[in-house]
C-alpha cells in the first residue's frame, strides 16, 4: 500500500475513533437505560422548585413529549463533547500534516525534477492539489457518522421540550433550512480547503515542514483575531455557536475565502522554474 493511501486511511481511522469515543460519552448521558427521560425529569424539577417563577416554559404541556433531545441537538452535543470540542485546533494540525506531508516529501526528493522531464508541469500541479484536497473527504465521513449515531439517541425530529428549555444547539433558522446538515458540512469542507491552500502557499517557500505548520497556525490565530471583530459568518471555525444568519451566507463567505486562497496557490506554483529551483532544499 502506498504512503498516500496509508495516510488517507490513517486519518479516517483517527476520526472514527474520536467520534465513537464522543458518542459513548453522550450516550451515557442521554441514551443510557438509567436516564431515558432526563429532560422531562429536569423540566419537572425546575418547574416544581423555587426557581419556577424565573423560567418561562413551565406552562407548556409536556404530555407525550419525548424525554431525549432532537437529532440536531444530539448531533451538536457529540461535536461539543470533551473529546471533539477542540477539534478546530487539533483538527487543523491533522489536516495539514496528512494533506501536505506527502507533497512535502515529493518536493524534498528529485521526483518532481524527473517527472516534468516526461510529463507536463501542469499535470503535476493538478495531481498535487487533488492529492492534498482529498483528505477533506474526512469531513463528510465524520458528519455522516455523527448524524447516524445521533439517530440512535435522539427523537429524530424537532423537540418542543428541548426548545422550550433552551437546550437546543441550533437556532430555528437551521431547523427551517432543508438539508441544513449537508450545507453545514459543505461549509466546514470549504474552511478546511482554505487552510490546505494556506499550507500549500507556505510549503512553496520552504521545505521545513514544521515551519509550514507553525506558519499556518500563526495565520490561523491572526485571522481569528481579525475576523472575530466582524459578523459571525466571517469567523474561521464557527462550529459551536448557534448560527444567527442563513447557512447560505456562511457558505458564500467560506467559498470566497477558498477561491482567493486557491488563486494565490495557482499564481505561486505556476512559476515552474522557481519551484524546480527549490527541489531538495
JSON list of C-alpha atoms in Angstrom, two decimals, residues 84-229:
[
{"chain": "A", "resi": 84, "resn": "UNK", "atom": "CA", "xyz": [-14.18, 16.73, 19.95]},
{"chain": "A", "resi": 85, "resn": "UNK", "atom": "CA", "xyz": [-14.56, 20.19, 21.42]},
{"chain": "A", "resi": 86, "resn": "UNK", "atom": "CA", "xyz": [-11.02, 21.26, 20.46]},
{"chain": "A", "resi": 87, "resn": "UNK", "atom": "CA", "xyz": [-11.24, 19.70, 17.01]},
{"chain": "A", "resi": 88, "resn": "UNK", "atom": "CA", "xyz": [-10.84, 23.06, 15.22]},
{"chain": "A", "resi": 89, "resn": "UNK", "atom": "CA", "xyz": [-7.38, 23.47, 16.78]},
{"chain": "A", "resi": 90, "resn": "UNK", "atom": "CA", "xyz": [-6.13, 19.88, 16.70]},
{"chain": "A", "resi": 91, "resn": "UNK", "atom": "CA", "xyz": [-8.06, 19.06, 13.53]},
{"chain": "A", "resi": 92, "resn": "UNK", "atom": "CA", "xyz": [-6.14, 21.79, 11.76]},
{"chain": "A", "resi": 93, "resn": "UNK", "atom": "CA", "xyz": [-2.92, 20.02, 12.70]},
{"chain": "A", "resi": 94, "resn": "UNK", "atom": "CA", "xyz": [-4.28, 16.68, 11.46]},
{"chain": "A", "resi": 95, "resn": "UNK", "atom": "CA", "xyz": [-5.48, 18.02, 8.13]},
{"chain": "A", "resi": 96, "resn": "UNK", "atom": "CA", "xyz": [-2.23, 19.92, 7.47]},
{"chain": "A", "resi": 97, "resn": "UNK", "atom": "CA", "xyz": [0.03, 17.02, 8.42]},
{"chain": "A", "resi": 98, "resn": "UNK", "atom": "CA", "xyz": [-1.87, 14.42, 6.42]},
{"chain": "A", "resi": 99, "resn": "UNK", "atom": "CA", "xyz": [-2.61, 16.55, 3.36]},
{"chain": "A", "resi": 100, "resn": "UNK", "atom": "CA", "xyz": [0.82, 18.14, 2.98]},
{"chain": "A", "resi": 101, "resn": "UNK", "atom": "CA", "xyz": [3.31, 15.64, 4.36]},
{"chain": "A", "resi": 102, "resn": "UNK", "atom": "CA", "xyz": [3.33, 13.56, 1.18]},
{"chain": "A", "resi": 103, "resn": "UNK", "atom": "CA", "xyz": [3.63, 16.67, -1.01]},
{"chain": "A", "resi": 104, "resn": "UNK", "atom": "CA", "xyz": [6.48, 17.94, 1.13]},
{"chain": "A", "resi": 105, "resn": "UNK", "atom": "CA", "xyz": [8.36, 14.68, 0.66]},
{"chain": "A", "resi": 106, "resn": "UNK", "atom": "CA", "xyz": [7.90, 14.94, -3.11]},
{"chain": "A", "resi": 107, "resn": "UNK", "atom": "CA", "xyz": [9.47, 18.38, -3.12]},
{"chain": "A", "resi": 108, "resn": "UNK", "atom": "CA", "xyz": [12.38, 17.24, -0.98]},
{"chain": "A", "resi": 109, "resn": "UNK", "atom": "CA", "xyz": [13.08, 14.37, -3.38]},
{"chain": "A", "resi": 110, "resn": "UNK", "atom": "CA", "xyz": [14.12, 14.51, -7.03]},
{"chain": "A", "resi": 111, "resn": "UNK", "atom": "CA", "xyz": [10.75, 13.13, -8.13]},
{"chain": "A", "resi": 112, "resn": "UNK", "atom": "CA", "xyz": [9.37, 16.40, -9.50]},
{"chain": "A", "resi": 113, "resn": "UNK", "atom": "CA", "xyz": [12.55, 17.12, -11.46]},
{"chain": "A", "resi": 114, "resn": "UNK", "atom": "CA", "xyz": [12.36, 13.78, -13.29]},
{"chain": "A", "resi": 115, "resn": "UNK", "atom": "CA", "xyz": [8.55, 13.94, -13.58]},
{"chain": "A", "resi": 116, "resn": "UNK", "atom": "CA", "xyz": [8.48, 17.22, -15.53]},
{"chain": "A", "resi": 117, "resn": "UNK", "atom": "CA", "xyz": [11.02, 15.84, -17.98]},
{"chain": "A", "resi": 118, "resn": "UNK", "atom": "CA", "xyz": [8.45, 13.23, -19.04]},
{"chain": "A", "resi": 119, "resn": "UNK", "atom": "CA", "xyz": [5.12, 14.96, -18.43]},
{"chain": "A", "resi": 120, "resn": "UNK", "atom": "CA", "xyz": [3.68, 18.46, -18.26]},
{"chain": "A", "resi": 121, "resn": "UNK", "atom": "CA", "xyz": [4.28, 20.52, -15.14]},
{"chain": "A", "resi": 122, "resn": "UNK", "atom": "CA", "xyz": [0.58, 21.48, -15.10]},
{"chain": "A", "resi": 123, "resn": "UNK", "atom": "CA", "xyz": [-0.35, 17.82, -14.76]},
{"chain": "A", "resi": 124, "resn": "UNK", "atom": "CA", "xyz": [1.86, 17.53, -11.71]},
{"chain": "A", "resi": 125, "resn": "UNK", "atom": "CA", "xyz": [0.25, 20.60, -10.12]},
{"chain": "A", "resi": 126, "resn": "UNK", "atom": "CA", "xyz": [-3.19, 19.15, -10.76]},
{"chain": "A", "resi": 127, "resn": "UNK", "atom": "CA", "xyz": [-2.25, 15.86, -9.10]},
{"chain": "A", "resi": 128, "resn": "UNK", "atom": "CA", "xyz": [-0.57, 17.67, -6.21]},
{"chain": "A", "resi": 129, "resn": "UNK", "atom": "CA", "xyz": [-3.66, 19.75, -5.46]},
{"chain": "A", "resi": 130, "resn": "UNK", "atom": "CA", "xyz": [-6.05, 16.79, -5.78]},
{"chain": "A", "resi": 131, "resn": "UNK", "atom": "CA", "xyz": [-3.82, 14.67, -3.54]},
{"chain": "A", "resi": 132, "resn": "UNK", "atom": "CA", "xyz": [-3.87, 17.44, -0.90]},
{"chain": "A", "resi": 133, "resn": "UNK", "atom": "CA", "xyz": [-7.59, 18.15, -1.19]},
{"chain": "A", "resi": 134, "resn": "UNK", "atom": "CA", "xyz": [-8.73, 14.53, -0.95]},
{"chain": "A", "resi": 135, "resn": "UNK", "atom": "CA", "xyz": [-8.16, 14.49, 2.81]},
{"chain": "A", "resi": 136, "resn": "UNK", "atom": "CA", "xyz": [-11.03, 16.92, 3.26]},
{"chain": "A", "resi": 137, "resn": "UNK", "atom": "CA", "xyz": [-13.34, 13.97, 2.49]},
{"chain": "A", "resi": 138, "resn": "UNK", "atom": "CA", "xyz": [-12.88, 13.01, 6.12]},
{"chain": "A", "resi": 139, "resn": "UNK", "atom": "CA", "xyz": [-15.33, 15.84, 6.97]},
{"chain": "A", "resi": 140, "resn": "UNK", "atom": "CA", "xyz": [-18.45, 14.39, 5.26]},
{"chain": "A", "resi": 141, "resn": "UNK", "atom": "CA", "xyz": [-17.44, 10.98, 6.64]},
{"chain": "A", "resi": 142, "resn": "UNK", "atom": "CA", "xyz": [-17.29, 12.41, 10.16]},
{"chain": "A", "resi": 143, "resn": "UNK", "atom": "CA", "xyz": [-20.55, 14.36, 9.82]},
{"chain": "A", "resi": 144, "resn": "UNK", "atom": "CA", "xyz": [-22.43, 11.40, 8.35]},
{"chain": "A", "resi": 145, "resn": "UNK", "atom": "CA", "xyz": [-21.16, 9.12, 11.11]},
{"chain": "A", "resi": 146, "resn": "UNK", "atom": "CA", "xyz": [-22.14, 11.59, 13.84]},
{"chain": "A", "resi": 147, "resn": "UNK", "atom": "CA", "xyz": [-25.59, 12.04, 12.29]},
{"chain": "A", "resi": 148, "resn": "UNK", "atom": "CA", "xyz": [-26.26, 8.29, 12.07]},
{"chain": "A", "resi": 149, "resn": "UNK", "atom": "CA", "xyz": [-25.10, 7.83, 15.65]},
{"chain": "A", "resi": 150, "resn": "UNK", "atom": "CA", "xyz": [-27.33, 10.72, 16.73]},
{"chain": "A", "resi": 151, "resn": "UNK", "atom": "CA", "xyz": [-30.36, 8.87, 15.40]},
{"chain": "A", "resi": 152, "resn": "UNK", "atom": "CA", "xyz": [-29.75, 6.08, 17.91]},
{"chain": "A", "resi": 153, "resn": "UNK", "atom": "CA", "xyz": [-30.27, 8.52, 20.79]},
{"chain": "A", "resi": 154, "resn": "UNK", "atom": "CA", "xyz": [-32.50, 11.31, 19.55]},
{"chain": "A", "resi": 155, "resn": "UNK", "atom": "CA", "xyz": [-36.20, 11.67, 18.83]},
{"chain": "A", "resi": 156, "resn": "UNK", "atom": "CA", "xyz": [-35.45, 12.10, 15.10]},
{"chain": "A", "resi": 157, "resn": "UNK", "atom": "CA", "xyz": [-37.17, 15.45, 14.92]},
{"chain": "A", "resi": 158, "resn": "UNK", "atom": "CA", "xyz": [-37.56, 18.90, 16.38]},
{"chain": "A", "resi": 159, "resn": "UNK", "atom": "CA", "xyz": [-38.45, 18.51, 20.05]},
{"chain": "A", "resi": 160, "resn": "UNK", "atom": "CA", "xyz": [-40.77, 21.08, 21.60]},
{"chain": "A", "resi": 161, "resn": "UNK", "atom": "CA", "xyz": [-39.47, 20.30, 25.08]},
{"chain": "A", "resi": 162, "resn": "UNK", "atom": "CA", "xyz": [-35.85, 20.79, 24.04]},
{"chain": "A", "resi": 163, "resn": "UNK", "atom": "CA", "xyz": [-36.68, 24.16, 22.53]},
{"chain": "A", "resi": 164, "resn": "UNK", "atom": "CA", "xyz": [-38.81, 25.25, 25.48]},
{"chain": "A", "resi": 165, "resn": "UNK", "atom": "CA", "xyz": [-35.98, 24.54, 27.91]},
{"chain": "A", "resi": 166, "resn": "UNK", "atom": "CA", "xyz": [-33.49, 26.44, 25.74]},
{"chain": "A", "resi": 167, "resn": "UNK", "atom": "CA", "xyz": [-31.48, 23.23, 25.39]},
{"chain": "A", "resi": 168, "resn": "UNK", "atom": "CA", "xyz": [-31.34, 23.16, 21.60]},
{"chain": "A", "resi": 169, "resn": "UNK", "atom": "CA", "xyz": [-28.00, 23.94, 19.98]},
{"chain": "A", "resi": 170, "resn": "UNK", "atom": "CA", "xyz": [-29.16, 25.10, 16.57]},
{"chain": "A", "resi": 171, "resn": "UNK", "atom": "CA", "xyz": [-31.18, 28.23, 16.04]},
{"chain": "A", "resi": 172, "resn": "UNK", "atom": "CA", "xyz": [-34.62, 27.96, 14.45]},
{"chain": "A", "resi": 173, "resn": "UNK", "atom": "CA", "xyz": [-33.12, 29.22, 11.19]},
{"chain": "A", "resi": 174, "resn": "UNK", "atom": "CA", "xyz": [-31.22, 25.92, 10.97]},
{"chain": "A", "resi": 175, "resn": "UNK", "atom": "CA", "xyz": [-34.26, 23.77, 11.71]},
{"chain": "A", "resi": 176, "resn": "UNK", "atom": "CA", "xyz": [-36.15, 25.55, 8.96]},
{"chain": "A", "resi": 177, "resn": "UNK", "atom": "CA", "xyz": [-33.44, 25.14, 6.29]},
{"chain": "A", "resi": 178, "resn": "UNK", "atom": "CA", "xyz": [-33.88, 22.00, 4.14]},
{"chain": "A", "resi": 179, "resn": "UNK", "atom": "CA", "xyz": [-30.74, 19.87, 4.09]},
{"chain": "A", "resi": 180, "resn": "UNK", "atom": "CA", "xyz": [-29.08, 22.05, 6.72]},
{"chain": "A", "resi": 181, "resn": "UNK", "atom": "CA", "xyz": [-26.54, 19.43, 7.85]},
{"chain": "A", "resi": 182, "resn": "UNK", "atom": "CA", "xyz": [-25.42, 18.88, 4.24]},
{"chain": "A", "resi": 183, "resn": "UNK", "atom": "CA", "xyz": [-24.90, 22.62, 3.81]},
{"chain": "A", "resi": 184, "resn": "UNK", "atom": "CA", "xyz": [-23.19, 22.80, 7.20]},
{"chain": "A", "resi": 185, "resn": "UNK", "atom": "CA", "xyz": [-20.79, 20.04, 6.09]},
{"chain": "A", "resi": 186, "resn": "UNK", "atom": "CA", "xyz": [-20.01, 21.86, 2.83]},
{"chain": "A", "resi": 187, "resn": "UNK", "atom": "CA", "xyz": [-19.20, 25.00, 4.81]},
{"chain": "A", "resi": 188, "resn": "UNK", "atom": "CA", "xyz": [-16.73, 23.14, 7.02]},
{"chain": "A", "resi": 189, "resn": "UNK", "atom": "CA", "xyz": [-15.11, 21.48, 4.00]},
{"chain": "A", "resi": 190, "resn": "UNK", "atom": "CA", "xyz": [-14.54, 24.89, 2.42]},
{"chain": "A", "resi": 191, "resn": "UNK", "atom": "CA", "xyz": [-12.90, 26.07, 5.65]},
{"chain": "A", "resi": 192, "resn": "UNK", "atom": "CA", "xyz": [-10.53, 23.07, 5.65]},
{"chain": "A", "resi": 193, "resn": "UNK", "atom": "CA", "xyz": [-9.71, 23.59, 1.95]},
{"chain": "A", "resi": 194, "resn": "UNK", "atom": "CA", "xyz": [-8.89, 27.21, 2.73]},
{"chain": "A", "resi": 195, "resn": "UNK", "atom": "CA", "xyz": [-6.28, 26.11, 5.27]},
{"chain": "A", "resi": 196, "resn": "UNK", "atom": "CA", "xyz": [-4.90, 23.41, 2.99]},
{"chain": "A", "resi": 197, "resn": "UNK", "atom": "CA", "xyz": [-4.34, 26.20, 0.45]},
{"chain": "A", "resi": 198, "resn": "UNK", "atom": "CA", "xyz": [-2.53, 28.22, 3.11]},
{"chain": "A", "resi": 199, "resn": "UNK", "atom": "CA", "xyz": [-0.37, 25.20, 3.80]},
{"chain": "A", "resi": 200, "resn": "UNK", "atom": "CA", "xyz": [0.47, 24.83, 0.11]},
{"chain": "A", "resi": 201, "resn": "UNK", "atom": "CA", "xyz": [1.37, 28.51, -0.06]},
{"chain": "A", "resi": 202, "resn": "UNK", "atom": "CA", "xyz": [3.70, 28.23, 2.93]},
{"chain": "A", "resi": 203, "resn": "UNK", "atom": "CA", "xyz": [5.14, 24.96, 1.61]},
{"chain": "A", "resi": 204, "resn": "UNK", "atom": "CA", "xyz": [6.20, 26.67, -1.62]},
{"chain": "A", "resi": 205, "resn": "UNK", "atom": "CA", "xyz": [8.50, 28.96, 0.33]},
{"chain": "A", "resi": 206, "resn": "UNK", "atom": "CA", "xyz": [10.36, 26.41, 2.45]},
{"chain": "A", "resi": 207, "resn": "UNK", "atom": "CA", "xyz": [10.92, 22.67, 2.83]},
{"chain": "A", "resi": 208, "resn": "UNK", "atom": "CA", "xyz": [10.98, 22.60, 6.62]},
{"chain": "A", "resi": 209, "resn": "UNK", "atom": "CA", "xyz": [7.62, 21.01, 7.26]},
{"chain": "A", "resi": 210, "resn": "UNK", "atom": "CA", "xyz": [7.49, 22.02, 10.91]},
{"chain": "A", "resi": 211, "resn": "UNK", "atom": "CA", "xyz": [7.86, 25.67, 9.87]},
{"chain": "A", "resi": 212, "resn": "UNK", "atom": "CA", "xyz": [4.97, 25.27, 7.43]},
{"chain": "A", "resi": 213, "resn": "UNK", "atom": "CA", "xyz": [2.74, 24.01, 10.24]},
{"chain": "A", "resi": 214, "resn": "UNK", "atom": "CA", "xyz": [3.80, 26.83, 12.57]},
{"chain": "A", "resi": 215, "resn": "UNK", "atom": "CA", "xyz": [3.16, 29.43, 9.87]},
{"chain": "A", "resi": 216, "resn": "UNK", "atom": "CA", "xyz": [-0.32, 28.09, 9.16]},
{"chain": "A", "resi": 217, "resn": "UNK", "atom": "CA", "xyz": [-1.16, 28.22, 12.87]},
{"chain": "A", "resi": 218, "resn": "UNK", "atom": "CA", "xyz": [0.12, 31.80, 13.12]},
{"chain": "A", "resi": 219, "resn": "UNK", "atom": "CA", "xyz": [-2.10, 32.80, 10.21]},
{"chain": "A", "resi": 220, "resn": "UNK", "atom": "CA", "xyz": [-5.00, 30.93, 11.81]},
{"chain": "A", "resi": 221, "resn": "UNK", "atom": "CA", "xyz": [-4.74, 32.87, 15.08]},
{"chain": "A", "resi": 222, "resn": "UNK", "atom": "CA", "xyz": [-4.22, 36.20, 13.31]},
{"chain": "A", "resi": 223, "resn": "UNK", "atom": "CA", "xyz": [-7.32, 35.64, 11.16]},
{"chain": "A", "resi": 224, "resn": "UNK", "atom": "CA", "xyz": [-9.30, 34.56, 14.21]},
{"chain": "A", "resi": 225, "resn": "UNK", "atom": "CA", "xyz": [-8.45, 37.84, 15.95]},
{"chain": "A", "resi": 226, "resn": "UNK", "atom": "CA", "xyz": [-9.31, 39.91, 12.88]},
{"chain": "A", "resi": 227, "resn": "UNK", "atom": "CA", "xyz": [-12.48, 38.09, 11.82]},
{"chain": "A", "resi": 228, "resn": "UNK", "atom": "CA", "xyz": [-13.98, 37.95, 15.31]},
{"chain": "A", "resi": 229, "resn": "UNK", "atom": "CA", "xyz": [-14.39, 41.71, 15.04]}
]
